[in-house]
Short mmCIF file of N, CA, C and O in Angstrom, two decimals:
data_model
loop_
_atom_site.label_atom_id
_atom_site.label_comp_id
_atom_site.label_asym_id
_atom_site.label_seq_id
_atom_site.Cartn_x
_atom_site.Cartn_y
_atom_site.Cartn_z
N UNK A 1 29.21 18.62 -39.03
CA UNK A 1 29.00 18.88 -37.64
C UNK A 1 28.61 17.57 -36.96
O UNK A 1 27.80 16.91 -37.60
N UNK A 2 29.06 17.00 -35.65
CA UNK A 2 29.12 16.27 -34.96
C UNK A 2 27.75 16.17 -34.24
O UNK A 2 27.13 17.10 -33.72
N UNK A 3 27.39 14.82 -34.30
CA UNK A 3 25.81 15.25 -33.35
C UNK A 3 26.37 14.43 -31.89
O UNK A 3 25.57 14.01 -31.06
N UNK A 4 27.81 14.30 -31.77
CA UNK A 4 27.78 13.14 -30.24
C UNK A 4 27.90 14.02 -29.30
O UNK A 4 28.40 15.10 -29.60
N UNK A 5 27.61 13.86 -28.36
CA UNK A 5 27.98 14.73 -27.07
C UNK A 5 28.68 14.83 -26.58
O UNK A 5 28.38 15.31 -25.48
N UNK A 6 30.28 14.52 -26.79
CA UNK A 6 31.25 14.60 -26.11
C UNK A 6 32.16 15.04 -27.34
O UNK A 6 33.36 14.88 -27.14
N UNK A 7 31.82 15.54 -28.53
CA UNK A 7 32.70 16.14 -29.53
C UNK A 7 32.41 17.88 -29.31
O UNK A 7 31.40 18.45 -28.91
N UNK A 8 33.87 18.51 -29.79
CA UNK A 8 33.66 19.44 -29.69
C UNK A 8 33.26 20.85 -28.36
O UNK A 8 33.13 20.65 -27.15
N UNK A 9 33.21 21.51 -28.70
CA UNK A 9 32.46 22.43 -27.32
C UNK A 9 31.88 22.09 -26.37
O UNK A 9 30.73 21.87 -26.75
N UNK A 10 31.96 21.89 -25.17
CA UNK A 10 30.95 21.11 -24.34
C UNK A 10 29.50 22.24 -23.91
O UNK A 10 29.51 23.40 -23.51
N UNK A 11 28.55 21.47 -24.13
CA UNK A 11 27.37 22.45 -24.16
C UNK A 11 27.49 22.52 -22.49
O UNK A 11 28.07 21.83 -21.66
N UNK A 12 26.46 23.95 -22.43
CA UNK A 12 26.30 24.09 -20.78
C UNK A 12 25.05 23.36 -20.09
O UNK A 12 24.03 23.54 -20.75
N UNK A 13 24.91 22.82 -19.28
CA UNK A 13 24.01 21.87 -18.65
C UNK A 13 22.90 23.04 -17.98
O UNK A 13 23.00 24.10 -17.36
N UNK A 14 21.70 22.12 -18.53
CA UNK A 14 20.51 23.21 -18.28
C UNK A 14 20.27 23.16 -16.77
O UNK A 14 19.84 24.09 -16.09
N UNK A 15 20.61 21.92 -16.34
CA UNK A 15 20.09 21.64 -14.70
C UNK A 15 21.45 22.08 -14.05
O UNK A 15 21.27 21.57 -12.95
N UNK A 16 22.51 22.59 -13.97
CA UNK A 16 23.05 23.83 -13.30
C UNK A 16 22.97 24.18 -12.11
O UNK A 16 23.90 24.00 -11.32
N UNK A 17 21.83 24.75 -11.79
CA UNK A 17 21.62 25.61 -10.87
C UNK A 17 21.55 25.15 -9.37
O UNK A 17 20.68 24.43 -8.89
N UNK A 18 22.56 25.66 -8.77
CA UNK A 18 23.25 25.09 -7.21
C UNK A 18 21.69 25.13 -6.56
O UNK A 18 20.97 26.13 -6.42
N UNK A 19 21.40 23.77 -6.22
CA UNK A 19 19.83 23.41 -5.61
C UNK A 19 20.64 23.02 -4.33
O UNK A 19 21.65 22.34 -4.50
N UNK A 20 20.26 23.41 -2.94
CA UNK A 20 20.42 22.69 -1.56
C UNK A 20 19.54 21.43 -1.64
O UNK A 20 18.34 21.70 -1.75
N UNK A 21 19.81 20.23 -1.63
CA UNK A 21 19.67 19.27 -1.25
C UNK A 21 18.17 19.17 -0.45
O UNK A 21 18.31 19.75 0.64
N UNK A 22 17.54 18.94 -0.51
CA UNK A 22 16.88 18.64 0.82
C UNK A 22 16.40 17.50 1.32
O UNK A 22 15.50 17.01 0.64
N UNK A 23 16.64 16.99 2.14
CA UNK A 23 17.04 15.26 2.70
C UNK A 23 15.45 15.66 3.53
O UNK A 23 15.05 16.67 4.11
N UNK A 24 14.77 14.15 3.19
CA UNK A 24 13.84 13.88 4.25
C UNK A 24 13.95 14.31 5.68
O UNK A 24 15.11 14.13 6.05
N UNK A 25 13.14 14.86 6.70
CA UNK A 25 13.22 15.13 7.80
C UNK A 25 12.48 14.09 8.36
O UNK A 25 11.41 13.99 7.75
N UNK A 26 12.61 13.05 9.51
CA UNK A 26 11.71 11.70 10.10
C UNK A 26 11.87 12.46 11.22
O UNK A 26 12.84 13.17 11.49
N UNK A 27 10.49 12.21 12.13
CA UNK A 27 9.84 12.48 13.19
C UNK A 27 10.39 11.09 14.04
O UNK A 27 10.36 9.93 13.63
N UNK A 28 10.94 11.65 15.48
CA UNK A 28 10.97 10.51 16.05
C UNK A 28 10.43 9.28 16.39
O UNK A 28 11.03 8.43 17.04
N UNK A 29 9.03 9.17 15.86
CA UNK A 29 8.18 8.33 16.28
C UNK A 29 8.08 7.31 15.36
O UNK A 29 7.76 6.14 15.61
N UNK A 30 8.50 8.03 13.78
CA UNK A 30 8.61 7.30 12.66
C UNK A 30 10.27 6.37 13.11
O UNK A 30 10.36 5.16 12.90
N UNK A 31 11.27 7.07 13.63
CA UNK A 31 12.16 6.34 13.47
C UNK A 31 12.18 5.52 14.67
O UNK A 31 12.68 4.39 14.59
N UNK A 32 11.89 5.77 15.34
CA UNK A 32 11.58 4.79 16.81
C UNK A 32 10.24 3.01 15.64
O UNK A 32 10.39 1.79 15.63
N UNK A 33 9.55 3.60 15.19
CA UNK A 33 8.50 2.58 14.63
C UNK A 33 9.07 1.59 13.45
O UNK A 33 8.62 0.52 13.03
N UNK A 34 10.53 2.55 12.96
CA UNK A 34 11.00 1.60 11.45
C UNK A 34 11.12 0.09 12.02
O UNK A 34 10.87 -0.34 13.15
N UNK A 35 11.58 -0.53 10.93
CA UNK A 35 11.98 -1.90 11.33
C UNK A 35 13.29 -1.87 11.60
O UNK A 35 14.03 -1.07 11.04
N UNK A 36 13.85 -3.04 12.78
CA UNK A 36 15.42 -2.92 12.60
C UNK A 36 16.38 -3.80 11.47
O UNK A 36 15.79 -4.58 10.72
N UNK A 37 17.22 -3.72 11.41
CA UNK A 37 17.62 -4.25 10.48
C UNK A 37 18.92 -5.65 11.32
O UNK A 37 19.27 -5.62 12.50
N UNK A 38 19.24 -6.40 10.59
CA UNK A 38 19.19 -7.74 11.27
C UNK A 38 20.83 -7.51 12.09
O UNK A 38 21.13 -8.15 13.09
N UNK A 39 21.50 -6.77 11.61
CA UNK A 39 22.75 -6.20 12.67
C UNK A 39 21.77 -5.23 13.59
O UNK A 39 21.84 -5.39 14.80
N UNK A 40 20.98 -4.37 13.13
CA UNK A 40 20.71 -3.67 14.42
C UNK A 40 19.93 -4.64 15.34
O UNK A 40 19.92 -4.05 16.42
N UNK A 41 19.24 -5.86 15.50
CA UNK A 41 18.79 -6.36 16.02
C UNK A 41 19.38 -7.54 16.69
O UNK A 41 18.83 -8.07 17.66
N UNK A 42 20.73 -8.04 16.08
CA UNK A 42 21.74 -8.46 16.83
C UNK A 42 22.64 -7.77 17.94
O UNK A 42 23.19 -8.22 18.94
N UNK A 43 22.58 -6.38 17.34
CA UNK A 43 23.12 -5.89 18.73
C UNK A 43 22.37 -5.60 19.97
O UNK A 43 22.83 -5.46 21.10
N UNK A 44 20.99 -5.54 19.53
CA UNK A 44 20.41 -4.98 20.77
C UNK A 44 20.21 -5.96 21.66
O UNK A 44 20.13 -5.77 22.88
N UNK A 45 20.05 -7.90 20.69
CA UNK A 45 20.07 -8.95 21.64
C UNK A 45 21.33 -8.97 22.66
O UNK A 45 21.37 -9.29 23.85
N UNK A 46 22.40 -8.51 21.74
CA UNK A 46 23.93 -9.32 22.58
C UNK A 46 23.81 -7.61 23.83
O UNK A 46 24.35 -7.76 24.93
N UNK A 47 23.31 -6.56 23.62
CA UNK A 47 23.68 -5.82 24.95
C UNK A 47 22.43 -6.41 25.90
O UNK A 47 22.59 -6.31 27.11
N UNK A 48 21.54 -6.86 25.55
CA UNK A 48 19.95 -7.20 26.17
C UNK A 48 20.73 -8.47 27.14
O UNK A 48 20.48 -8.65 28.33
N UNK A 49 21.51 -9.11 26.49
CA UNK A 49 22.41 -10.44 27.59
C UNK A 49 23.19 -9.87 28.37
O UNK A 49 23.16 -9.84 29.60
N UNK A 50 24.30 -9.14 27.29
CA UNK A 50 24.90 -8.73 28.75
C UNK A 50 24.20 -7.74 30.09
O UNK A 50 24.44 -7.63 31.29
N UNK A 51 23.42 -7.25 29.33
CA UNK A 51 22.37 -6.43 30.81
C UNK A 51 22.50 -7.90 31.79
O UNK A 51 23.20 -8.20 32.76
N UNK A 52 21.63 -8.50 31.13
CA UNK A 52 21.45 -10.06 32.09
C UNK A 52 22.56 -10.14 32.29
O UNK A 52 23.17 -9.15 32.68
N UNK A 53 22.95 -10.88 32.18
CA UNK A 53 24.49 -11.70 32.87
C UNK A 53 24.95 -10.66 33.85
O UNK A 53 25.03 -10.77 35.08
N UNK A 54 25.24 -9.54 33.03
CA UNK A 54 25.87 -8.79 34.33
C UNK A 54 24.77 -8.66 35.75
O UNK A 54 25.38 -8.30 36.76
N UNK A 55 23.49 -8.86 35.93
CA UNK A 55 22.47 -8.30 37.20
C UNK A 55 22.13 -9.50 37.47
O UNK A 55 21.76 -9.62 38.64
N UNK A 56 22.11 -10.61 36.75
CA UNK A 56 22.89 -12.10 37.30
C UNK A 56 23.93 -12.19 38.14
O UNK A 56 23.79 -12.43 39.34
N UNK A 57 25.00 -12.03 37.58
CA UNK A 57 26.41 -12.02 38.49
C UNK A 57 26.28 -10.82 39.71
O UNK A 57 26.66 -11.10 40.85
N UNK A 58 25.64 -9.31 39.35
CA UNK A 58 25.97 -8.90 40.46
C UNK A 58 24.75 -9.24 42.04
O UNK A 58 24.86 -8.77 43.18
N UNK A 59 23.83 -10.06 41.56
CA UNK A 59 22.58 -10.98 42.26
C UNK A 59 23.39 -11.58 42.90
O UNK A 59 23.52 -11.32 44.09
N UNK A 60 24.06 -12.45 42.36
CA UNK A 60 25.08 -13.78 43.16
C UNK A 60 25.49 -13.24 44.12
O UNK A 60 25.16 -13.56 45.26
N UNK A 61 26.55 -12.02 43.73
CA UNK A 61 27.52 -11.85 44.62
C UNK A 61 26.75 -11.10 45.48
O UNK A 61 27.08 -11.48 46.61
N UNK A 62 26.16 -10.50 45.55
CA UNK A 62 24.98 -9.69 46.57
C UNK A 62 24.57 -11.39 47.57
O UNK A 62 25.04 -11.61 48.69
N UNK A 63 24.09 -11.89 47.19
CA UNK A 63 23.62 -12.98 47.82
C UNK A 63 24.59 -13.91 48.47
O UNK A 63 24.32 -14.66 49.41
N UNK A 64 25.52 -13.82 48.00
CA UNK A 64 27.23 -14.16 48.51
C UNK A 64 27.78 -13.79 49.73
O UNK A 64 28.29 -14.33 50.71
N UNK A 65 27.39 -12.24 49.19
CA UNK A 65 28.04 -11.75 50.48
C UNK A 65 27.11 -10.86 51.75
O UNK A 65 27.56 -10.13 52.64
N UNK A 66 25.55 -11.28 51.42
CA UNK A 66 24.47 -11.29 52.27
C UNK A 66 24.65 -12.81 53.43
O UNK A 66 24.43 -12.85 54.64
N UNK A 67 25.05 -13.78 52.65
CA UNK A 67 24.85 -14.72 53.36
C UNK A 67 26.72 -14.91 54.21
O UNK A 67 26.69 -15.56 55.26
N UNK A 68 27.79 -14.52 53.87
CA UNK A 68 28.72 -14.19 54.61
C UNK A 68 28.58 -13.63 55.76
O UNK A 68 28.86 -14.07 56.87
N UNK A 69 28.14 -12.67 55.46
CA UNK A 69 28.06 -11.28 56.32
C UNK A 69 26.53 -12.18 57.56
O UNK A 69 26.72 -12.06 58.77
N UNK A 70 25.28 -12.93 57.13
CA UNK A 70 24.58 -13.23 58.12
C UNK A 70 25.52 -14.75 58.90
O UNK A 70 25.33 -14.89 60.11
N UNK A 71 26.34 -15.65 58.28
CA UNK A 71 27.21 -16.05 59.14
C UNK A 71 28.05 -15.60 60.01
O UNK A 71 27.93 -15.85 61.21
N UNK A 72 28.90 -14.96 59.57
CA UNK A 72 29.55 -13.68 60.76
C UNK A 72 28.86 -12.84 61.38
O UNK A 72 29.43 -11.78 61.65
N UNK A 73 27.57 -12.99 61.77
CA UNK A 73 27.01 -12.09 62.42
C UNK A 73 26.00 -13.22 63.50
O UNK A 73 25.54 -12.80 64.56
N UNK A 74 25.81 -14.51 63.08
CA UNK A 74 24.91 -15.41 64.03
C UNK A 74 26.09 -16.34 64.61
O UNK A 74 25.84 -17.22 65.43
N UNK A 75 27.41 -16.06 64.13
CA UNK A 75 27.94 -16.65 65.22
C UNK A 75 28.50 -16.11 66.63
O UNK A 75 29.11 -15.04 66.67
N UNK A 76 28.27 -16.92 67.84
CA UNK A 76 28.74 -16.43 68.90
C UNK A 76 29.96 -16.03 69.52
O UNK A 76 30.83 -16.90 69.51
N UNK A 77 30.23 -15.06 70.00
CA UNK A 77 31.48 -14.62 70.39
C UNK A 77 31.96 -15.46 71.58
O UNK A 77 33.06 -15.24 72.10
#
């Protein structure tokens, strides 16, 4: 008689029994507090610029066309 475990009959596995999973549940506060990880913290810089740049550029053009609009309006007819 064979003592290997893969000869012969395959025995039935004692741990079997269909278990649901159960995955950690994190509280938002825990996942809001983790650390980020160095892609998640690259992305949040590169959208954190473009926020800027973009309320930069739309500053300019506000100021662009504030100061258009007070030329065409102090000159005399």
């Amino acid at each position: 008689m064979s003592i290997a475990p893969l000869h012969g009959r395959p025995a039935p596995l004692l741990f079997s029994a269909r278990q649901e999973t159960k995955w950690p549940r994190y509280s938002p506060t825990e996942l809001k507090s983790a650390p980020l990880s160095t892609r998640a913290r690259r992305v949040r810089r590169q959208r954190l610029e473009r926020i800027a740049w973009s309320a930069t550029i739309a500053a300019i053009i506000l100021v662009g066309l504030a100061a258009i609009w007070l030329l065409l309006v102090s000159t005399p007819k």
